[in-house]
């Protein structure tokens, strides 16, 4: 599931979208592969968008993928009780 949070464009015609994606089970490269297959690869993704890497690196010098909220179950304690754990992370100023 995903939703677009904003649209951005540069003077040279490159357009970008800020997208919120929710996944239930994380698989390696899951978000990167799915977004690329929809024709909307991540900024600075050398694996799935190598043809635009030079232009993307002008915007963000790293893969622009950020976990804003993580949730999981903690391992059972001594009494066998599992507790949920969640943490929110703001988008870096960069």
XYZ file of N, CA and C in Angstrom:
282
model
N 0.841 -1.172 0.000
C 0.000 0.000 0.000
C 0.885 1.233 0.000
N 0.487 2.227 -0.767
C 1.264 3.457 -0.791
C 0.344 4.641 -1.047
N 0.834 5.821 -0.656
C 0.127 7.059 -0.976
C 1.151 8.148 -1.233
N 0.825 9.020 -2.151
C 1.714 10.111 -2.523
C 1.504 11.260 -1.537
N 2.606 11.731 -0.945
C 2.552 12.832 0.015
C 2.862 14.175 -0.630
N 3.544 14.150 -1.769
C 3.877 15.395 -2.447
C 4.547 15.156 -3.772
N 4.472 16.175 -4.655
C 5.104 16.123 -5.968
C 6.121 17.257 -6.051
N 7.263 16.979 -6.673
C 8.328 17.964 -6.794
C 8.904 17.887 -8.195
N 9.340 19.027 -8.716
C 9.986 19.030 -10.031
C 11.168 19.990 -10.003
N 12.124 19.706 -10.871
C 13.297 20.559 -11.014
C 13.155 21.380 -12.285
N 13.953 22.420 -12.392
C 13.906 23.284 -13.576
C 14.273 22.537 -14.849
N 15.072 21.460 -14.711
C 15.492 20.711 -15.898
C 14.482 19.645 -16.322
N 13.315 19.598 -15.674
C 12.253 18.690 -16.096
C 12.129 17.403 -15.313
N 13.100 17.083 -14.470
C 12.989 15.871 -13.665
C 11.914 16.067 -12.602
N 11.051 15.070 -12.452
C 9.957 15.132 -11.478
C 10.122 14.019 -10.454
N 9.742 14.315 -9.234
C 9.878 13.376 -8.126
C 8.615 13.406 -7.281
N 8.354 12.302 -6.579
C 7.229 12.215 -5.657
C 7.731 11.712 -4.314
N 7.174 12.250 -3.247
C 7.434 11.736 -1.912
C 6.288 10.785 -1.603
N 6.616 9.513 -1.346
C 5.606 8.474 -1.208
C 5.746 7.778 0.139
N 4.615 7.521 0.771
C 4.588 6.728 2.001
C 4.166 5.319 1.611
N 4.956 4.337 2.020
C 4.693 2.941 1.681
C 4.530 2.145 2.966
N 3.522 1.288 2.996
C 3.332 0.415 4.156
C 3.447 -1.030 3.696
N 4.316 -1.765 4.373
C 4.471 -3.184 4.075
C 4.213 -3.975 5.352
N 3.747 -5.200 5.191
C 3.479 -6.051 6.348
C 4.690 -6.900 6.711
N 5.390 -7.365 5.712
C 6.577 -8.201 5.926
C 7.675 -7.680 5.016
N 8.777 -7.285 5.603
C 9.869 -6.747 4.804
C 10.667 -7.847 4.130
N 10.812 -7.734 2.845
C 11.669 -8.623 2.078
C 12.776 -7.775 1.487
N 13.928 -8.362 1.289
C 15.051 -7.606 0.740
C 14.671 -6.977 -0.589
N 14.864 -5.678 -0.689
C 14.613 -4.882 -1.900
C 13.127 -4.792 -2.248
N 12.222 -5.195 -1.366
C 10.795 -5.234 -1.684
C 10.279 -3.884 -2.177
N 10.503 -2.832 -1.423
C 10.008 -1.513 -1.814
C 10.720 -1.043 -3.075
N 12.020 -1.215 -3.126
C 12.795 -0.762 -4.278
C 12.335 -1.444 -5.562
N 12.164 -2.736 -5.524
C 11.756 -3.495 -6.700
C 10.329 -3.147 -7.132
N 9.416 -3.072 -6.176
C 8.016 -2.785 -6.519
C 7.861 -1.381 -7.102
N 8.512 -0.391 -6.503
C 8.391 0.964 -7.025
C 9.028 1.067 -8.412
N 10.157 0.423 -8.618
C 10.791 0.438 -9.942
C 9.903 -0.243 -10.982
N 9.242 -1.335 -10.592
C 8.380 -2.044 -11.541
C 7.135 -1.226 -11.902
N 6.764 -0.275 -11.044
C 5.645 0.627 -11.331
C 6.087 1.839 -12.154
N 7.405 1.919 -12.430
C 7.935 3.040 -13.192
C 8.302 4.230 -12.323
N 8.412 4.018 -11.016
C 8.744 5.082 -10.069
C 9.858 4.620 -9.137
N 11.072 4.465 -9.669
C 12.183 3.986 -8.832
C 12.576 5.014 -7.776
N 13.254 4.551 -6.751
C 13.711 5.428 -5.685
C 14.856 6.309 -6.152
N 14.955 7.487 -5.552
C 16.043 8.409 -5.861
C 17.373 7.781 -5.421
N 18.350 7.876 -6.273
C 19.719 7.382 -6.040
C 19.791 5.873 -5.848
N 18.932 5.147 -6.529
C 18.944 3.688 -6.461
C 19.800 3.144 -7.600
N 21.046 2.816 -7.283
C 21.993 2.345 -8.297
C 21.593 0.992 -8.877
N 20.869 0.180 -8.137
C 20.495 -1.153 -8.606
C 19.300 -1.118 -9.561
N 18.257 -0.368 -9.220
C 17.026 -0.386 -10.012
C 16.794 0.876 -10.837
N 17.714 1.841 -10.763
C 17.561 3.068 -11.546
C 18.926 3.646 -11.913
N 19.806 2.795 -12.362
C 21.184 3.206 -12.661
C 21.256 4.294 -13.736
N 20.307 4.307 -14.661
C 20.365 5.279 -15.756
C 20.154 6.712 -15.278
N 19.541 6.910 -14.126
C 19.285 8.252 -13.589
C 20.132 8.561 -12.357
N 21.090 7.706 -12.053
C 21.861 7.858 -10.821
C 22.605 9.193 -10.756
N 23.217 9.619 -11.849
C 23.981 10.875 -11.839
C 23.072 12.053 -11.474
N 21.906 12.145 -12.094
C 20.973 13.234 -11.801
C 20.445 13.127 -10.371
N 20.140 11.912 -9.946
C 19.601 11.705 -8.599
C 20.600 12.088 -7.511
N 21.874 11.803 -7.744
C 22.886 12.116 -6.735
C 23.013 13.615 -6.485
N 22.551 14.439 -7.428
C 22.533 15.881 -7.209
C 21.488 16.265 -6.155
N 20.471 15.431 -6.004
C 19.401 15.694 -5.040
C 19.708 15.053 -3.693
N 20.146 13.802 -3.744
C 20.406 13.053 -2.517
C 21.601 12.140 -2.759
N 22.618 12.274 -1.938
C 23.845 11.523 -2.125
C 23.788 10.085 -1.642
N 22.613 9.621 -1.276
C 22.436 8.238 -0.818
C 21.087 7.741 -1.317
N 20.850 6.476 -1.185
C 19.541 5.916 -1.525
C 18.481 6.600 -0.673
N 17.483 7.195 -1.312
C 16.465 7.946 -0.577
C 15.338 6.997 -0.169
N 15.624 6.250 0.885
C 14.669 5.310 1.457
C 14.783 5.448 2.963
N 13.679 5.752 3.616
C 13.711 6.045 5.047
C 12.565 5.332 5.748
N 12.875 4.640 6.832
C 11.836 4.006 7.658
C 11.356 5.032 8.672
N 10.125 5.509 8.509
C 9.620 6.522 9.437
C 8.975 5.882 10.661
N 8.557 4.633 10.554
C 7.977 3.944 11.704
C 8.249 2.449 11.574
N 8.738 1.866 12.630
C 8.990 0.428 12.661
C 8.208 -0.175 13.819
N 7.654 -1.353 13.581
C 6.903 -2.041 14.630
C 7.220 -3.529 14.550
N 7.443 -4.132 15.731
C 7.715 -5.564 15.783
C 7.340 -6.082 17.172
N 7.425 -7.378 17.330
C 7.198 -8.001 18.630
C 8.555 -8.313 19.241
N 8.728 -7.942 20.516
C 9.960 -8.258 21.220
C 9.986 -9.729 21.592
N 11.161 -10.313 21.714
C 11.243 -11.723 22.121
C 10.567 -11.919 23.491
N 10.086 -13.121 23.747
C 9.413 -13.377 25.023
C 10.335 -13.098 26.213
N 9.733 -12.555 27.275
C 10.501 -12.346 28.502
C 10.557 -13.662 29.289
N 11.039 -13.603 30.508
C 11.175 -14.821 31.323
C 9.842 -15.522 31.578
N 8.748 -14.749 31.516
C 7.414 -15.322 31.729
C 6.771 -15.788 30.425
N 7.496 -15.673 29.319
C 6.977 -16.101 28.021
C 6.066 -15.078 27.363
N 6.062 -13.836 27.858
C 5.185 -12.797 27.324
C 5.931 -11.991 26.260
N 5.323 -11.887 25.070
C 5.863 -11.047 24.006
C 5.200 -9.680 24.087
N 5.986 -8.635 23.900
C 5.428 -7.288 23.920
C 5.689 -6.602 22.596
N 4.713 -5.801 22.140
C 4.942 -5.040 20.906
C 5.923 -3.902 21.157
N 6.677 -3.572 20.127
C 7.630 -2.468 20.202
C 7.475 -1.641 18.934
N 7.436 -0.339 19.068
C 7.352 0.548 17.914
C 8.219 1.769 18.127
N 8.760 2.291 17.055
C 9.593 3.483 17.131
C 9.364 4.324 15.883
N 9.273 5.640 16.086
C 9.110 6.578 14.981
C 10.434 7.306 14.760
N 10.768 7.536 13.497
C 12.017 8.188 13.130
C 11.713 9.308 12.146
N 12.094 10.517 12.484
C 11.863 11.654 11.583
C 12.775 11.572 10.364
N 12.323 12.168 9.288
C 13.130 12.254 8.083
C 14.305 13.184 8.352
N 15.535 12.773 8.046
C 16.696 13.637 8.296
C 16.601 14.965 7.532
N 17.209 15.982 8.074
C 17.170 17.328 7.459
C 17.850 17.369 6.093
N 18.775 16.442 5.833
C 19.504 16.449 4.561
C 18.556 16.430 3.409
